[in-house]
């Protein structure tokens, strides 16, 4: 068996890569800044945007609607409207937005803008049609919303979001590399025998591995565009492409070098990802998966799957508590739920196609009820930083890995104690 080689064997190669990435980043930022200056050229601008979220807020005895929108140009922003505004979630609005004090940083991340609503349009985009099809299969609006989040990256309401956060399964609802890996495996499984049938008869000289990769990656790329390129999925797709290219050239894929290269390239080409929490959480999950594989690569496939499910959960718990603070006594159930999600995801898709999309509705309703009772468990900044330091030390040290396991387990016990 030929041993895989490292991506960078010399420091000079790594620094050359860093220099190239820096030039790409500077050029990308220049393009973004030019677009920003064009955007704020006048005091107001007409935009068409899809409503991602809509909720009511009261401040100083005034009640109004808050809208989170994404424009056709990819800008994400918030605005407010009168409380009598109808339900417009998923619809397309034509707005006149007023520039105010929108800076370059806000332009790259998210900004608030005063606006004037000009027109409400029914969203006829293919994504909305899929959402309507999903909604037609469910009586419970919240359950339909969960499936829309799973298939089309639709935003879920705050109560549902908190319930899943209390159960530790927010990563399942938000489309990421977990979903992409399942879809790519399914595509490969179904396409391989079809491809082999035609290959044996018409083009036996072709490399089936490369051809199937091109087909699968093309389908996944189209799906990513269909979902408006969510940051976590962009990271996963980039990792998928970079990983295959390196694998095909005999380079070690499951390494921190691969992860670092993927992150730096994506940030260089798409600077907005730097400000995406979903992107960094997705990258963190992959970091801990690779960390596990570095130290336990000799385990059997079954025990690797079990070990990843348990250890990545307790490693990411510190990150989750520091950022979100949501926890409940049922939070550790996410280990089992994450394992069950692998068969659930493709089966649920099939059930929607054959008219039985509501088959798991009772189970999901039970989960939402289970996740209502949660508490805020805050993790001290210094404990979080210590956890991060130990995590990076564990890349090179088995003792560091053992300390990380113990320390992360202590955080889990502490969190359970807080809500018990």
XYZ file of C-alpha atoms in Angstrom:
420
model
C 0.000 0.000 0.000
C 1.394 3.384 -1.060
C 1.634 5.828 1.823
C -0.113 9.181 1.411
C 2.149 12.219 1.371
C 1.664 15.555 3.127
C 0.383 18.523 1.155
C 3.304 20.761 2.115
C 6.693 19.124 2.573
C 8.644 22.376 2.734
C 8.000 25.605 4.615
C 8.719 27.512 1.415
C 5.730 25.869 -0.307
C 3.415 26.785 2.544
C 4.542 30.418 2.599
C 4.133 30.601 -1.187
C 0.570 29.361 -0.760
C -0.058 31.979 1.955
C 1.278 34.716 -0.306
C -0.944 33.599 -3.190
C -3.989 33.453 -0.912
C -3.236 36.946 0.373
C -3.142 38.371 -3.151
C -6.436 36.662 -3.977
C -7.982 38.056 -0.775
C -6.816 41.601 -1.569
C -8.280 41.362 -5.063
C -11.579 39.946 -3.702
C -11.832 42.768 -1.157
C -11.142 45.305 -3.894
C -14.066 43.928 -5.920
C -16.317 43.972 -2.849
C -15.332 47.549 -2.024
C -16.033 48.689 -5.562
C -19.494 47.090 -5.349
C -20.031 48.759 -1.969
C -19.209 52.210 -3.310
C -21.631 51.658 -6.171
C -24.293 50.505 -3.682
C -24.076 53.654 -1.524
C -23.628 55.997 -4.472
C -27.069 57.527 -3.910
C -29.040 58.265 -0.750
C -31.446 55.393 -1.483
C -31.641 52.320 -3.666
C -34.362 50.080 -5.069
C -33.869 46.437 -4.172
C -35.800 43.220 -4.490
C -35.312 40.876 -1.564
C -36.753 37.666 -0.172
C -38.013 37.656 3.414
C -36.014 35.134 5.438
C -37.488 35.873 8.866
C -40.379 37.947 10.221
C -41.171 38.538 13.881
C -42.836 41.091 16.138
C -40.837 43.220 18.575
C -41.881 45.715 21.249
C -39.623 48.553 22.352
C -40.549 51.571 24.450
C -44.271 50.686 24.202
C -44.038 50.576 20.393
C -44.785 47.320 18.569
C -43.460 46.721 15.073
C -42.401 43.984 12.666
C -38.755 43.071 12.106
C -37.831 41.612 8.732
C -34.632 39.819 7.811
C -34.138 39.861 4.059
C -31.715 38.677 1.417
C -31.490 40.721 -1.753
C -31.086 39.296 -5.239
C -27.475 40.543 -5.092
C -26.760 38.450 -2.001
C -26.912 41.215 0.622
C -28.442 40.310 3.990
C -30.086 43.105 5.945
C -32.788 43.944 8.493
C -35.546 46.492 8.308
C -38.748 47.260 10.187
C -42.354 47.678 9.196
C -45.680 48.490 10.792
C -47.159 45.823 13.060
C -50.164 45.318 10.786
C -47.992 43.970 7.971
C -49.286 40.623 6.719
C -47.256 37.415 6.865
C -44.665 37.899 4.125
C -42.098 35.242 5.070
C -40.823 33.579 1.902
C -42.269 36.320 -0.305
C -40.340 38.769 -2.430
C -40.525 42.463 -1.565
C -39.639 45.489 -3.631
C -38.195 48.100 -1.303
C -36.609 51.479 -1.352
C -33.878 51.339 1.266
C -32.121 54.403 2.627
C -28.361 54.256 2.989
C -27.961 56.051 6.335
C -24.593 55.144 7.841
C -23.951 51.785 6.179
C -20.217 51.118 6.383
C -18.106 48.641 4.438
C -18.055 46.256 7.408
C -21.858 46.280 7.642
C -22.070 45.772 3.886
C -19.948 42.610 4.165
C -21.880 41.252 7.146
C -25.435 42.392 7.873
C -26.851 45.856 8.202
C -30.001 47.649 9.254
C -31.664 50.055 6.845
C -34.789 52.152 7.012
C -37.012 51.282 4.103
C -40.199 51.978 2.268
C -42.224 48.979 1.123
C -43.258 49.427 -2.508
C -44.638 46.055 -3.536
C -45.220 42.533 -2.248
C -44.742 39.782 -4.791
C -45.428 36.078 -4.625
C -42.109 34.300 -4.777
C -42.190 32.162 -7.916
C -38.610 30.934 -7.538
C -38.093 27.143 -7.718
C -36.996 27.122 -4.079
C -40.322 28.598 -2.981
C -42.223 26.022 -5.037
C -40.340 23.274 -3.222
C -41.207 24.904 0.114
C -44.879 25.027 -0.886
C -44.762 21.345 -1.848
C -43.236 20.464 1.533
C -45.823 22.547 3.412
C -48.662 20.760 1.612
C -47.550 17.439 3.144
C -47.870 18.604 6.775
C -50.702 19.866 8.946
C -48.329 21.269 11.564
C -46.745 24.457 10.244
C -43.723 24.126 12.567
C -42.976 20.600 11.338
C -43.237 21.764 7.726
C -40.774 24.517 8.613
C -38.320 21.926 9.986
C -38.394 19.963 6.733
C -38.003 23.184 4.745
C -34.904 23.935 6.803
C -33.569 20.437 6.101
C -34.135 20.518 2.352
C -34.058 24.171 1.262
C -32.177 25.900 4.110
C -35.279 27.843 5.161
C -35.008 29.750 8.448
C -36.923 28.253 11.382
C -38.849 30.329 13.899
C -37.234 31.242 17.216
C -39.177 28.721 19.353
C -38.246 25.827 17.081
C -34.662 27.036 16.939
C -34.455 27.165 20.758
C -36.012 23.715 21.092
C -33.453 22.123 18.788
C -30.665 24.111 20.424
C -31.743 22.775 23.849
C -31.539 19.269 22.380
C -28.130 19.902 20.824
C -29.279 19.149 17.269
C -29.137 22.601 15.677
C -26.333 21.314 13.439
C -28.760 18.775 11.981
C -31.386 21.347 11.042
C -28.888 23.770 9.463
C -27.658 22.325 6.170
C -23.931 21.644 6.311
C -21.290 19.059 5.492
C -23.266 16.386 7.353
C -26.072 16.659 4.806
C -23.672 17.029 1.897
C -21.822 13.828 2.819
C -25.094 11.880 2.955
C -26.262 13.271 -0.383
C -22.917 12.634 -2.081
C -22.869 9.041 -0.808
C -26.422 8.465 -2.080
C -25.637 9.980 -5.464
C -22.522 7.829 -5.819
C -24.410 4.700 -4.711
C -27.189 5.157 -7.290
C -25.056 6.490 -10.149
C -22.231 3.956 -9.924
C -24.121 0.915 -11.363
C -25.664 3.085 -14.119
C -22.267 4.475 -15.053
C -20.670 1.008 -14.985
C -23.374 -0.318 -17.314
C -22.558 2.285 -19.975
C -18.813 2.207 -19.303
C -18.558 -1.526 -19.962
C -20.298 -1.073 -23.321
C -19.152 2.269 -24.693
C -16.150 3.775 -22.866
C -14.161 1.171 -20.866
C -11.075 3.385 -21.122
C -12.620 6.134 -18.902
C -11.653 6.633 -15.252
C -14.925 5.936 -13.426
C -13.692 7.530 -10.218
C -13.059 10.923 -11.835
C -16.168 10.838 -14.038
C -18.474 9.991 -11.129
C -16.861 12.715 -9.038
C -17.518 15.284 -11.774
C -21.169 14.191 -12.009
C -21.706 14.191 -8.230
C -19.931 17.514 -7.695
C -21.962 19.093 -10.518
C -25.225 18.016 -8.888
C -24.058 19.228 -5.467
C -22.913 22.546 -6.948
C -26.327 23.058 -8.540
C -27.969 22.210 -5.213
C -25.724 24.695 -3.401
C -26.706 27.457 -5.841
C -30.363 26.471 -5.463
C -29.998 27.046 -1.694
C -28.363 30.469 -2.246
C -24.945 29.187 -1.127
C -25.226 29.029 2.695
C -21.750 29.516 4.271
C -21.603 26.129 6.011
C -22.432 24.395 2.727
C -19.861 26.468 0.818
C -17.220 25.308 3.322
C -18.353 21.690 2.926
C -18.442 21.863 -0.852
C -14.988 23.443 -0.965
C -13.681 20.752 1.372
C -15.246 18.062 -0.817
C -13.597 19.369 -3.984
C -10.189 20.034 -2.421
C -10.288 16.661 -0.671
C -10.918 14.726 -3.866
C -8.226 16.596 -5.820
C -5.687 15.835 -3.091
C -6.830 12.214 -2.781
C -6.541 11.709 -6.537
C -2.944 12.931 -6.325
C -1.990 10.696 -3.426
C -1.999 13.473 -0.798
C -3.230 12.872 2.743
C -6.825 14.162 2.916
C -7.744 13.812 6.587
C -5.176 16.270 7.866
C -5.176 19.721 9.409
C -3.219 20.961 6.399
C -6.147 20.095 4.143
C -8.596 21.867 6.422
C -6.357 24.943 6.666
C -5.875 25.129 2.900
C -9.624 24.837 2.293
C -10.476 27.546 4.832
C -7.817 29.961 3.540
C -8.849 29.483 -0.089
C -12.539 29.989 0.677
C -11.827 33.098 2.746
C -9.609 34.461 -0.008
C -12.244 34.043 -2.718
C -15.266 34.814 -0.499
C -14.261 37.336 2.221
C -17.851 37.513 3.554
C -17.389 34.032 4.995
C -15.043 35.531 7.598
C -18.099 37.000 9.351
C -20.295 33.894 9.136
C -20.800 32.038 12.410
C -22.184 29.054 10.499
C -18.982 28.824 8.472
C -16.752 28.771 11.557
C -18.970 26.286 13.423
C -18.876 24.018 10.399
C -15.086 24.331 10.212
C -14.856 23.609 13.945
C -16.838 20.403 13.546
C -14.486 19.221 10.795
C -11.484 20.190 12.921
C -12.597 17.852 15.703
C -13.440 15.055 13.266
C -9.927 15.278 11.805
C -8.470 15.504 15.314
C -10.223 12.259 16.198
C -8.995 10.529 13.004
C -5.412 11.642 13.673
C -5.334 9.816 17.006
C -7.737 6.921 16.373
C -7.197 6.123 12.690
C -6.415 2.473 13.512
C -9.849 1.815 14.997
C -12.352 -0.209 12.977
C -14.901 1.704 10.886
C -17.733 0.951 13.326
C -15.844 2.196 16.382
C -14.633 5.244 14.469
C -18.234 6.186 13.676
C -19.244 5.676 17.303
C -16.182 7.493 18.614
C -16.690 10.474 16.304
C -20.348 10.750 17.352
C -19.474 10.830 21.063
C -16.198 12.747 21.149
C -17.050 15.407 18.570
C -20.206 16.076 20.590
C -18.356 16.676 23.847
C -15.595 18.637 22.074
C -18.101 20.973 20.390
C -20.150 21.360 23.578
C -17.743 23.981 24.933
C -18.137 25.998 21.722
C -21.923 25.648 21.831
C -22.217 26.733 25.460
C -19.905 29.696 24.973
C -21.850 31.021 21.967
C -25.466 29.944 22.527
C -25.715 28.875 26.216
C -28.722 26.635 25.404
C -28.742 23.334 27.277
C -31.145 20.790 28.746
C -30.972 17.441 30.488
C -31.794 15.868 27.098
C -28.918 17.606 25.297
C -26.663 14.477 25.265
C -29.409 12.666 23.317
C -28.040 14.526 20.292
C -25.369 11.800 20.048
C -28.072 9.219 19.291
C -30.158 11.611 17.200
C -27.132 12.471 15.040
C -26.562 8.777 14.347
C -30.256 8.216 13.538
C -30.266 11.214 11.222
C -28.094 9.396 8.656
C -30.886 6.972 7.624
C -33.680 9.451 8.471
C -32.548 12.121 5.996
C -32.725 10.120 2.735
C -35.802 8.157 3.888
C -37.691 11.368 4.691
C -36.859 12.747 1.226
C -38.204 9.579 -0.399
C -41.370 9.684 1.738
C -42.122 13.223 0.546
C -41.861 12.094 -3.074
C -44.256 9.155 -2.622
C -46.857 11.073 -0.628
C -45.996 10.031 2.946
C -44.050 13.110 4.007
C -45.863 13.307 7.348
C -44.719 9.825 8.460
C -42.277 11.167 11.084
C -44.386 14.174 12.144
C -45.400 12.703 15.510
C -41.771 11.984 16.366
C -40.673 15.511 15.434
C -43.549 17.023 17.421
C -42.398 14.982 20.418
C -38.859 16.317 19.974
C -40.097 19.902 19.876
C -42.030 19.357 23.119
C -38.965 17.694 24.664
C -36.817 20.660 23.724
C -39.063 23.316 25.267
C -37.584 22.946 28.736
C -34.071 24.284 28.632
C -31.815 26.579 30.585
C -28.972 28.983 29.969
C -25.596 27.488 30.873
C -22.809 30.001 30.367
C -19.209 28.980 29.851
C -16.539 31.314 31.195
C -14.383 32.978 28.520
C -11.195 31.705 30.153
C -12.485 28.124 30.202
C -13.385 28.436 26.513
C -9.923 29.769 25.654
C -8.312 26.983 27.692
C -10.420 24.463 25.781
C -9.251 25.988 22.477
C -5.571 25.888 23.531
C -5.835 22.238 24.593
C -7.602 21.433 21.310
C -4.751 22.839 19.219
C -2.156 21.162 21.456
C -3.933 17.837 20.890
C -3.043 17.993 17.178
C 0.558 17.086 18.016
C 0.217 15.354 21.389
C -1.599 12.201 22.496
C -1.418 13.468 26.058
C -3.066 16.665 24.853
C -5.852 14.558 23.320
C -6.365 12.716 26.604
C -6.481 16.009 28.522
C -8.992 17.376 25.975
C -11.274 14.364 26.466
C -11.158 14.745 30.259
C -11.615 18.529 30.168
C -14.530 18.336 27.699
C -16.158 15.600 29.795
C -15.850 17.878 32.827
C -17.699 20.625 30.925
C -20.476 18.156 30.048
C -20.842 17.098 33.709
C -20.850 20.755 34.756
C -23.605 21.577 32.243
C -25.755 18.633 33.376
C -25.268 19.638 37.006
C -26.499 23.162 36.193
C -29.828 21.920 34.813
C -30.383 18.799 36.920
